[in-house]
CSV table of C-alpha atoms and ligand atoms in Angstrom, one decimal:
chain,number,residue,atom,x,y,z
A,1,UNK,CA,-153.9,51.0,15.8
A,2,UNK,CA,-152.6,47.7,16.6
A,3,UNK,CA,-154.2,45.2,19.2
A,4,UNK,CA,-153.1,41.7,20.5
A,5,UNK,CA,-155.9,39.6,22.1
A,6,UNK,CA,-154.9,36.5,24.1
A,7,UNK,CA,-157.6,34.0,25.1
A,8,UNK,CA,-157.9,30.4,26.6
A,9,UNK,CA,-158.9,29.3,23.2
A,10,UNK,CA,-159.9,30.6,19.7
A,11,UNK,CA,-162.6,29.1,17.8
A,12,UNK,CA,-161.8,29.8,14.0
A,13,UNK,CA,-165.2,29.3,12.4
A,14,UNK,CA,-164.0,27.0,9.7
A,15,UNK,CA,-165.7,23.8,8.5
A,16,UNK,CA,-163.4,21.6,10.3
A,17,UNK,CA,-164.3,23.2,13.7
A,18,UNK,CA,-160.6,24.3,14.5
A,19,UNK,CA,-160.0,25.4,18.1
A,20,UNK,CA,-156.7,26.6,19.1
A,21,UNK,CA,-156.0,26.5,22.7
A,22,UNK,CA,-154.1,29.2,24.6
A,23,UNK,CA,-154.3,31.4,21.5
A,24,UNK,CA,-153.4,34.9,20.3
A,25,UNK,CA,-155.0,37.1,17.9
A,26,UNK,CA,-153.3,40.2,16.3
A,27,UNK,CA,-155.4,43.1,14.9
A,28,UNK,CA,-154.0,46.0,12.7
A,29,UNK,CA,-156.4,48.6,11.3
A,30,UNK,CA,-159.4,46.6,12.0
A,31,UNK,CA,-157.9,43.5,10.0
A,32,UNK,CA,-156.6,40.3,11.6
A,33,UNK,CA,-152.9,40.0,11.0
A,34,UNK,CA,-152.1,37.0,13.1
A,35,UNK,CA,-154.2,34.1,14.7
A,36,UNK,CA,-152.5,31.0,16.3
A,37,UNK,CA,-150.9,29.6,19.5
A,38,UNK,CA,-149.8,32.5,21.9
A,39,UNK,CA,-146.4,30.8,22.3
A,40,UNK,CA,-145.8,31.0,18.5
A,41,UNK,CA,-146.9,34.7,18.1
A,42,UNK,CA,-144.8,37.2,16.8
A,43,UNK,CA,-143.4,40.0,19.0
A,44,UNK,CA,-146.5,42.3,20.1
A,45,UNK,CA,-144.3,45.4,20.2
A,46,UNK,CA,-146.4,48.5,21.1
A,47,UNK,CA,-149.8,46.7,20.3
A,48,UNK,CA,-152.5,47.4,23.0
A,49,UNK,CA,-152.9,44.0,24.8
A,50,UNK,CA,-156.3,42.7,25.7
A,51,UNK,CA,-156.3,39.5,27.7
A,52,UNK,CA,-159.6,37.6,28.0
A,53,UNK,CA,-160.2,34.8,30.4
A,54,UNK,CA,-162.6,33.0,28.1
A,55,UNK,CA,-163.0,32.0,24.4
A,56,UNK,CA,-162.8,34.2,21.4
A,57,UNK,CA,-165.2,33.5,18.4
A,58,UNK,CA,-165.7,35.2,15.1
A,59,UNK,CA,-168.6,37.6,15.1
A,60,UNK,CA,-171.6,35.4,14.0
A,61,UNK,CA,-173.2,36.4,10.7
A,62,UNK,CA,-177.2,36.2,10.7
A,63,UNK,CA,-178.0,35.3,6.9
A,64,UNK,CA,-181.6,36.2,7.2
A,65,UNK,CA,-183.3,38.7,9.3
A,66,UNK,CA,-186.1,41.3,9.5
A,67,UNK,CA,-184.7,42.5,12.7
A,68,UNK,CA,-187.1,45.8,13.1
A,69,UNK,CA,-189.9,43.2,13.6
A,70,UNK,CA,-188.8,43.2,17.3
A,71,UNK,CA,-191.9,45.7,17.2
A,72,UNK,CA,-194.1,42.6,16.7
A,73,UNK,CA,-192.5,40.1,18.8
A,74,UNK,CA,-194.9,37.5,20.1
A,75,UNK,CA,-197.8,38.9,18.2
A,76,UNK,CA,-200.1,36.6,16.5
A,77,UNK,CA,-198.9,33.6,18.6
A,78,UNK,CA,-200.2,30.4,17.1
A,79,UNK,CA,-201.2,31.6,13.5
A,80,UNK,CA,-200.0,29.9,10.5
A,81,UNK,CA,-197.8,32.0,8.1
A,82,UNK,CA,-200.5,33.2,5.7
A,83,UNK,CA,-202.9,34.3,8.4
A,84,UNK,CA,-200.0,35.6,10.6
A,85,UNK,CA,-199.1,37.9,7.6
A,86,UNK,CA,-202.4,39.0,6.4
A,87,UNK,CA,-204.1,39.4,9.9
A,88,UNK,CA,-201.5,40.8,12.1
A,89,UNK,CA,-198.1,41.8,10.4
A,90,UNK,CA,-199.2,43.6,7.3
A,91,UNK,CA,-201.9,45.9,9.1
A,92,UNK,CA,-199.4,46.8,11.6
A,93,UNK,CA,-196.6,47.5,9.0
A,94,UNK,CA,-199.0,49.8,7.1
A,95,UNK,CA,-198.9,52.1,10.1
A,96,UNK,CA,-195.1,51.8,10.4
A,97,UNK,CA,-192.9,55.1,10.1
A,98,UNK,CA,-189.2,55.3,9.1
A,99,UNK,CA,-188.6,56.6,12.8
A,100,UNK,CA,-190.1,53.4,14.1
A,101,UNK,CA,-187.8,51.1,11.8
A,102,UNK,CA,-184.9,53.1,13.0
A,103,UNK,CA,-185.5,52.7,16.7
A,104,UNK,CA,-186.3,49.0,16.3
A,105,UNK,CA,-183.4,48.1,14.2
A,106,UNK,CA,-181.1,50.1,16.8
A,107,UNK,CA,-182.6,48.1,19.6
A,108,UNK,CA,-182.4,44.7,17.6
A,109,UNK,CA,-178.9,45.4,16.6
A,110,UNK,CA,-178.1,45.8,20.4
A,111,UNK,CA,-179.7,42.5,20.9
A,112,UNK,CA,-177.7,40.9,18.2
A,113,UNK,CA,-174.4,42.3,19.6
A,114,UNK,CA,-175.0,41.2,22.9
A,115,UNK,CA,-175.5,37.6,21.5
A,116,UNK,CA,-172.3,37.7,19.6
A,117,UNK,CA,-173.8,38.6,16.1
A,118,UNK,CA,-171.9,41.3,14.6
A,119,UNK,CA,-173.4,41.1,10.9
A,120,UNK,CA,-176.8,40.7,9.6
A,121,UNK,CA,-178.8,40.5,6.5
A,122,UNK,CA,-181.6,42.5,6.7
A,123,UNK,CA,-184.7,42.7,4.5
A,124,UNK,CA,-187.1,45.5,5.6
A,125,UNK,CA,-188.9,48.9,5.0
A,126,UNK,CA,-186.7,52.1,5.3
A,127,UNK,CA,-183.3,50.5,4.5
A,128,UNK,CA,-181.4,53.7,4.7
A,129,UNK,CA,-182.8,54.1,8.4
A,130,UNK,CA,-181.7,50.4,9.0
A,131,UNK,CA,-178.1,51.6,7.8
A,132,UNK,CA,-178.4,54.5,10.3
A,133,UNK,CA,-179.4,52.2,13.1
A,134,UNK,CA,-176.4,50.1,12.5
A,135,UNK,CA,-174.2,53.0,12.1
A,136,UNK,CA,-175.1,54.0,15.6
A,137,UNK,CA,-174.6,50.6,17.3
A,138,UNK,CA,-171.4,49.8,15.2
A,139,UNK,CA,-172.5,46.5,13.8
A,140,UNK,CA,-172.4,45.4,10.1
A,141,UNK,CA,-175.5,44.7,7.9
A,142,UNK,CA,-176.1,43.8,4.4
A,143,UNK,CA,-179.4,45.5,3.8
A,144,UNK,CA,-181.7,44.1,1.0
A,145,UNK,CA,-184.1,46.8,0.0
A,146,UNK,CA,-187.5,45.1,-0.2
A,147,UNK,CA,-189.5,45.0,-3.2
A,148,UNK,CA,-193.2,44.4,-2.4
A,149,UNK,CA,-196.5,45.3,-4.1
A,150,UNK,CA,-198.2,46.9,-1.0
A,151,UNK,CA,-200.6,49.7,-1.0
A,152,UNK,CA,-199.2,53.1,-0.4
A,153,UNK,CA,-195.7,51.9,-1.6
A,154,UNK,CA,-194.2,53.1,-5.1
A,155,UNK,CA,-194.8,51.1,-8.4
A,156,UNK,CA,-192.3,48.1,-8.4
A,157,UNK,CA,-190.0,49.5,-11.2
A,158,UNK,CA,-189.9,52.5,-9.0
A,159,UNK,CA,-188.8,50.4,-6.0
A,160,UNK,CA,-186.2,48.7,-7.9
A,161,UNK,CA,-184.7,51.8,-9.5
A,162,UNK,CA,-184.6,53.3,-5.8
A,163,UNK,CA,-182.9,50.1,-4.6
A,164,UNK,CA,-180.2,50.4,-7.2
A,165,UNK,CA,-179.6,54.1,-6.5
A,166,UNK,CA,-179.4,53.5,-2.8
A,167,UNK,CA,-176.7,50.7,-3.4
A,168,UNK,CA,-174.6,52.9,-5.7
A,169,UNK,CA,-174.3,55.7,-3.2
A,170,UNK,CA,-173.2,53.4,-0.2
A,171,UNK,CA,-169.6,54.1,1.1
A,172,UNK,CA,-168.2,50.6,0.5
A,173,UNK,CA,-166.3,50.6,3.8
A,174,UNK,CA,-167.6,47.0,4.8
A,175,UNK,CA,-170.1,48.5,7.5
A,176,UNK,CA,-173.3,48.7,5.4
A,177,UNK,CA,-173.7,47.3,2.3
A,178,UNK,CA,-177.1,47.2,0.2
A,179,UNK,CA,-178.8,44.4,-1.8
A,180,UNK,CA,-182.1,43.8,-3.6
A,181,UNK,CA,-184.6,42.1,-1.8
A,182,UNK,CA,-187.5,40.9,-4.1
A,183,UNK,CA,-189.9,39.3,-1.4
A,184,UNK,CA,-190.7,36.0,-3.2
A,185,UNK,CA,-192.1,34.5,-6.2
A,186,UNK,CA,-195.7,34.2,-4.5
A,187,UNK,CA,-195.9,37.9,-3.9
A,188,UNK,CA,-194.2,39.3,-6.9
A,189,UNK,CA,-194.8,39.1,-10.7
A,190,UNK,CA,-192.1,37.1,-12.3
A,191,UNK,CA,-190.9,40.0,-14.8
A,192,UNK,CA,-190.0,42.1,-11.6
A,193,UNK,CA,-188.1,39.2,-10.1
A,194,UNK,CA,-186.2,39.1,-13.4
A,195,UNK,CA,-185.5,42.6,-13.7
A,196,UNK,CA,-184.5,42.7,-9.9
A,197,UNK,CA,-182.0,39.7,-10.8
A,198,UNK,CA,-180.6,41.5,-13.8
A,199,UNK,CA,-180.0,44.8,-11.7
A,200,UNK,CA,-178.3,42.7,-8.9
A,201,UNK,CA,-176.0,40.9,-11.4
A,202,UNK,CA,-175.0,44.1,-13.3
A,203,UNK,CA,-174.1,45.8,-10.1
A,204,UNK,CA,-172.7,42.9,-8.2
A,205,UNK,CA,-175.3,43.2,-5.4
A,206,UNK,CA,-176.8,40.4,-3.2
A,207,UNK,CA,-180.2,39.4,-4.4
A,208,UNK,CA,-182.2,38.1,-1.5
A,209,UNK,CA,-185.6,36.4,-1.7
A,210,UNK,CA,-187.7,33.9,0.0
A,211,UNK,CA,-188.0,30.4,-1.5
A,212,UNK,CA,-190.0,27.4,-0.8
A,213,UNK,CA,-190.8,28.3,2.8
A,214,UNK,CA,-194.0,26.6,3.0
A,215,UNK,CA,-195.4,23.5,1.1
A,216,UNK,CA,-198.7,25.7,0.0
A,217,UNK,CA,-196.5,28.2,-1.7
A,218,UNK,CA,-194.8,25.6,-3.8
A,219,UNK,CA,-198.0,23.9,-4.6
A,220,UNK,CA,-199.8,27.0,-5.8
A,221,UNK,CA,-196.9,28.0,-8.0
A,222,UNK,CA,-196.7,24.5,-9.3
A,223,UNK,CA,-200.4,24.3,-10.2
A,224,UNK,CA,-200.1,27.8,-12.0
A,225,UNK,CA,-196.8,27.3,-13.7
A,226,UNK,CA,-196.1,23.5,-13.7
A,227,UNK,CA,-192.7,24.2,-12.2
A,228,UNK,CA,-191.4,24.1,-8.6
A,229,UNK,CA,-190.3,27.5,-7.2
A,230,UNK,CA,-186.6,27.1,-8.2
A,231,UNK,CA,-187.3,25.8,-11.5
A,232,UNK,CA,-189.7,28.7,-12.1
A,233,UNK,CA,-186.8,31.0,-10.9
A,234,UNK,CA,-184.3,29.5,-13.3
A,235,UNK,CA,-186.7,29.6,-16.2
A,236,UNK,CA,-187.4,33.3,-15.7
A,237,UNK,CA,-183.5,34.0,-15.5
A,238,UNK,CA,-183.6,35.0,-11.8
A,239,UNK,CA,-180.8,32.8,-10.9
A,240,UNK,CA,-177.2,33.4,-11.4
A,241,UNK,CA,-174.9,36.1,-9.6
A,242,UNK,CA,-175.0,36.7,-5.8
A,243,UNK,CA,-178.4,34.9,-5.0
A,244,UNK,CA,-179.3,34.3,-1.4
A,245,UNK,CA,-182.6,32.2,-0.9
A,246,UNK,CA,-184.1,32.1,2.5
A,247,UNK,CA,-185.7,29.0,3.7
A,248,UNK,CA,-185.6,26.5,0.7
A,249,UNK,CA,-187.5,24.1,3.0
A,250,UNK,CA,-189.7,22.4,0.3
A,251,UNK,CA,-187.0,21.5,-2.4
A,252,UNK,CA,-186.3,18.2,-4.0
A,253,UNK,CA,-183.2,16.9,-5.5
A,254,UNK,CA,-183.9,18.6,-8.9
A,255,UNK,CA,-184.3,21.9,-7.1
A,256,UNK,CA,-181.1,21.5,-5.0
A,257,UNK,CA,-179.3,20.5,-8.5
A,258,UNK,CA,-180.4,24.1,-9.8
A,259,UNK,CA,-179.2,25.7,-6.5
A,260,UNK,CA,-175.7,23.9,-7.1
A,261,UNK,CA,-175.6,24.7,-10.9
A,262,UNK,CA,-176.3,28.5,-10.3
A,263,UNK,CA,-174.5,28.6,-7.1
A,264,UNK,CA,-177.5,29.8,-5.1
A,265,UNK,CA,-176.9,30.1,-1.4
A,266,UNK,CA,-179.5,29.2,1.3
A,267,UNK,CA,-180.3,31.1,4.3
A,268,UNK,CA,-181.5,28.3,6.7
A,269,UNK,CA,-184.0,29.4,9.4
A,270,UNK,CA,-184.6,26.4,11.6
A,271,UNK,CA,-186.3,28.3,14.6
A,272,UNK,CA,-188.7,30.2,12.2
A,273,UNK,CA,-189.5,27.2,10.1
A,274,UNK,CA,-190.3,25.2,13.4
A,275,UNK,CA,-192.3,28.0,15.0
A,276,UNK,CA,-194.6,28.4,12.0
A,277,UNK,CA,-194.5,24.7,11.2
A,278,UNK,CA,-193.2,25.3,7.8
A,279,UNK,CA,-190.9,22.2,7.8
A,280,UNK,CA,-187.4,21.2,8.1
A,281,UNK,CA,-184.9,22.1,5.3
A,282,UNK,CA,-182.6,19.5,3.9
A,283,UNK,CA,-179.5,20.9,5.2
A,284,UNK,CA,-177.4,17.8,4.9
A,285,UNK,CA,-178.4,17.2,1.3
A,286,UNK,CA,-177.6,20.9,0.5
A,287,UNK,CA,-174.0,20.7,2.0
A,288,UNK,CA,-173.2,17.2,0.5
A,289,UNK,CA,-174.2,18.9,-2.9
A,290,UNK,CA,-171.9,21.6,-2.2
A,291,UNK,CA,-174.6,24.3,-2.0
A,292,UNK,CA,-173.6,27.2,0.2
A,293,UNK,CA,-175.6,27.4,3.6
A,294,UNK,CA,-175.8,30.0,6.2
A,295,UNK,CA,-178.0,30.3,9.3
A,296,UNK,CA,-180.4,33.0,9.7
A,297,UNK,CA,-182.7,33.9,12.6
A,298,UNK,CA,-185.6,35.2,10.3
A,299,UNK,CA,-187.6,38.0,11.9
A,300,UNK,CA,-187.9,38.3,15.7
A,301,UNK,CA,-191.8,38.1,15.0
A,302,UNK,CA,-191.3,34.4,13.7
A,303,UNK,CA,-188.4,33.1,15.7
A,304,UNK,CA,-188.9,35.0,18.4
A,305,UNK,CA,-185.4,35.8,19.0
A,306,UNK,CA,-182.2,37.1,17.3
A,307,UNK,CA,-180.4,34.6,19.1
A,308,UNK,CA,-178.2,32.9,16.5
A,309,UNK,CA,-176.3,30.7,18.9
A,310,UNK,CA,-179.6,29.1,19.9
A,311,UNK,CA,-180.4,28.5,16.2
A,312,UNK,CA,-177.0,26.6,15.7
A,313,UNK,CA,-178.1,24.1,18.4
A,314,UNK,CA,-181.6,23.9,16.7
A,315,UNK,CA,-180.1,23.5,13.3
A,316,UNK,CA,-178.1,20.5,14.5
A,317,UNK,CA,-181.0,18.9,16.5
A,318,UNK,CA,-183.5,19.3,13.6
A,319,UNK,CA,-181.0,18.1,10.9
A,320,UNK,CA,-180.4,14.9,13.2
A,321,UNK,CA,-184.0,14.3,13.5
A,322,UNK,CA,-184.9,14.8,10.1
A,323,UNK,CA,-182.2,12.3,8.8
A,324,UNK,CA,-182.6,10.0,11.8
A,325,UNK,CA,-178.8,10.2,12.5
A,326,UNK,CA,-176.7,11.7,15.1
A,327,UNK,CA,-174.0,12.6,12.5
A,328,UNK,CA,-176.3,14.3,10.2
A,329,UNK,CA,-175.0,17.7,11.3
A,330,UNK,CA,-171.9,18.0,13.6
A,331,UNK,CA,-171.5,20.6,16.2
A,332,UNK,CA,-168.5,21.9,14.3
A,333,UNK,CA,-170.7,22.1,11.1
A,334,UNK,CA,-173.6,23.7,12.9
A,335,UNK,CA,-171.3,26.4,14.3
A,336,UNK,CA,-169.6,26.8,10.9
A,337,UNK,CA,-173.0,27.6,9.5
A,338,UNK,CA,-173.4,30.6,11.7
A,339,UNK,CA,-169.8,31.9,11.0
A,340,UNK,CA,-167.5,30.9,8.0
A,341,UNK,CA,-170.4,29.2,6.1
A,342,UNK,CA,-172.7,32.1,6.8
A,343,UNK,CA,-170.1,34.7,5.3
A,344,UNK,CA,-169.6,32.5,2.2
A,345,UNK,CA,-173.4,32.2,1.8
A,346,UNK,CA,-173.8,36.0,1.7
A,347,UNK,CA,-170.8,36.6,-0.5
A,348,UNK,CA,-168.7,38.2,2.1
A,349,UNK,CA,-165.4,36.4,2.4
A,350,UNK,CA,-164.0,39.2,4.8
A,351,UNK,CA,-166.1,38.1,7.5
A,352,UNK,CA,-167.1,35.0,9.6
A,353,UNK,CA,-163.6,33.4,10.5
A,354,UNK,CA,-160.8,34.4,12.8
A,355,UNK,CA,-158.3,34.1,9.9
A,356,UNK,CA,-155.5,36.4,8.7
A,357,UNK,CA,-156.9,39.1,6.3
A,358,UNK,CA,-160.4,39.1,7.6
A,359,UNK,CA,-162.1,41.9,9.7
A,360,UNK,CA,-161.6,41.8,13.3
A,361,UNK,CA,-165.1,41.0,14.4
A,362,UNK,CA,-164.4,39.3,17.8
A,363,UNK,CA,-166.7,37.7,20.4
A,364,UNK,CA,-165.5,36.8,23.9
A,365,UNK,CA,-167.6,34.1,25.6
A,366,UNK,CA,-166.9,33.8,29.3
A,367,UNK,CA,-166.4,30.0,29.9
A,368,UNK,CA,-165.9,30.0,33.6
A,369,UNK,CA,-169.0,28.5,34.0
A,370,UNK,CA,-170.2,24.8,34.8
A,371,UNK,CA,-171.7,24.6,31.4
A,372,UNK,CA,-168.2,24.6,29.9
A,373,UNK,CA,-166.9,21.8,32.0
A,374,UNK,CA,-165.1,19.3,31.5
A,375,UNK,CA,-162.8,20.4,28.7
A,376,UNK,CA,-160.7,17.2,28.2
A,377,UNK,CA,-159.6,18.1,24.7
A,378,UNK,CA,-159.8,21.4,22.8
A,379,UNK,CA,-162.6,20.6,20.5
A,380,UNK,CA,-164.8,20.1,23.7
A,381,UNK,CA,-164.8,23.9,23.9
A,382,UNK,CA,-166.7,24.0,20.6
A,383,UNK,CA,-169.1,21.1,21.6
A,384,UNK,CA,-170.0,22.8,24.8
A,385,UNK,CA,-170.6,26.2,22.9
A,386,UNK,CA,-173.2,24.3,20.7
A,387,UNK,CA,-174.8,21.9,23.0
A,388,UNK,CA,-174.7,23.7,26.4
A,389,UNK,CA,-173.5,27.2,25.8
A,390,UNK,CA,-175.8,30.3,25.8
A,391,UNK,CA,-175.5,33.6,24.2
A,392,UNK,CA,-175.9,35.1,27.8
A,393,UNK,CA,-172.3,34.3,28.4
A,394,UNK,CA,-171.2,36.6,25.8
A,395,UNK,CA,-169.1,39.1,27.8
A,396,UNK,CA,-167.4,41.5,25.1
A,397,UNK,CA,-167.8,42.1,21.3
A,398,UNK,CA,-165.4,44.0,18.9
A,399,UNK,CA,-166.5,45.2,15.4
A,400,UNK,CA,-163.3,45.7,13.1
A,401,UNK,CA,-161.4,46.0,16.4
A,402,UNK,CA,-163.7,48.5,18.2
A,403,UNK,CA,-165.3,47.6,21.3
A,404,UNK,CA,-169.2,47.6,21.1
A,405,UNK,CA,-170.1,45.4,24.1
A,406,UNK,CA,-168.2,45.5,27.3
A,407,UNK,CA,-169.1,43.0,30.0
A,408,UNK,CA,-172.4,42.4,28.5
A,409,UNK,CA,-173.3,46.0,28.1
A,410,UNK,CA,-173.6,47.7,24.7
A,411,UNK,CA,-171.2,50.7,24.8
A,412,UNK,CA,-172.4,52.6,21.8
A,413,UNK,CA,-176.2,53.3,22.6
A,414,UNK,CA,-178.5,53.0,25.7
A,415,UNK,CA,-180.3,49.7,25.6
A,416,UNK,CA,-182.8,50.6,28.4
A,417,UNK,CA,-184.1,53.8,26.8
A,418,UNK,CA,-184.4,51.9,23.5
A,419,UNK,CA,-186.4,49.1,25.1
A,420,UNK,CA,-188.9,51.6,26.5
A,421,UNK,CA,-189.1,53.4,22.9
A,422,UNK,CA,-189.7,50.1,21.1
A,423,UNK,CA,-192.6,49.2,23.6
A,424,UNK,CA,-194.3,52.4,23.3
A,425,UNK,CA,-194.0,52.3,19.3
A,426,UNK,CA,-195.3,48.7,19.3
A,427,UNK,CA,-198.4,49.5,21.4
A,428,UNK,CA,-199.1,52.3,19.1
A,429,UNK,CA,-198.9,50.1,15.9
A,430,UNK,CA,-200.9,47.3,17.5
A,431,UNK,CA,-203.8,49.7,18.6
A,432,UNK,CA,-204.4,50.8,15.0
B,1,ZN,ZN1,-188.0,36.1,6.0
């Protein structure tokens, strides 16, 4: 099938912040075959023509999420991370069923699609049910099977073997990919992290873990081992291959140098880090050093949203406050962190930009709104998107050229029915 999209402008999602006014985008067999000014486009032939009045963006890529945690949204308001986990989240998760995960992920996936997020990296229980959920909504996911020493879960070696087997059985069609998600160095024995990393390298899988999220986590490990968390991971052969470290808030120059040396990517989660008062990650220093960085929402119980576009603005704001400089992160760079840079960070060069050869994940934002005026030159569209835009203006979304949101409504599943189901399950999990 061939499609020709035309729009007032296309935002490419590259580092430079390229905006193409009066643009056309051609899609064939779910891939982009042409992107540029409509006036220069090749003959559309028999392609289906989709003329949108607004701006086309690449589908946003959420580099770190535990989306089924919509079940716990708003719970434990005001608690710091350690108490939040121990007193509220873990007791509820102990009662969680695979059906709960699938329903919650389906609802969360709709929420993300409606906000223009077409791909998310998920780390949560029942990974095969997360895959089933995005199969229903039509989104994409990289699902890192969690490794955690919790009561009622199999031995860690068994969890790892299951994670590898699950990844091997996936169809490899670009919709769902599995990785390995050893939770963190402060929750798992180091030999388990080393074995998980070796397995991920052997099979080319994403290894996704939390690193240096809070100051306390690093101090405890430093006191025990005499090394920072990144140095500890390097010393135990955890780095190398396709590693994605969520957070990396409490890292110094030496740690960032290790990230560069081993090409470790960072999933930067500004909203979660702010809400839990974890700190502000040194994003400018990471980018200047050539470390790959993508933006993540983290779970919707610590954000509390899955609204990546809102986090783009927050990332730019916090980077500027941290550095005391209005140029510490430009609007173009901030948007790139949720698109092209995020795709690079998760090791998926087929996503994240409107560029020939990539997958046709497209988001139409209605810019017929005062929030998007005035546009005196093409880059103003991107500036408005970051500083005054809102995901509420996302009108239509296509994944691989297939429509999944039309006029603000998900076309693949019933969002209203899911909301009621999530509310009921969340009440059950909370009542214990
Ligand atoms: Zn997380």
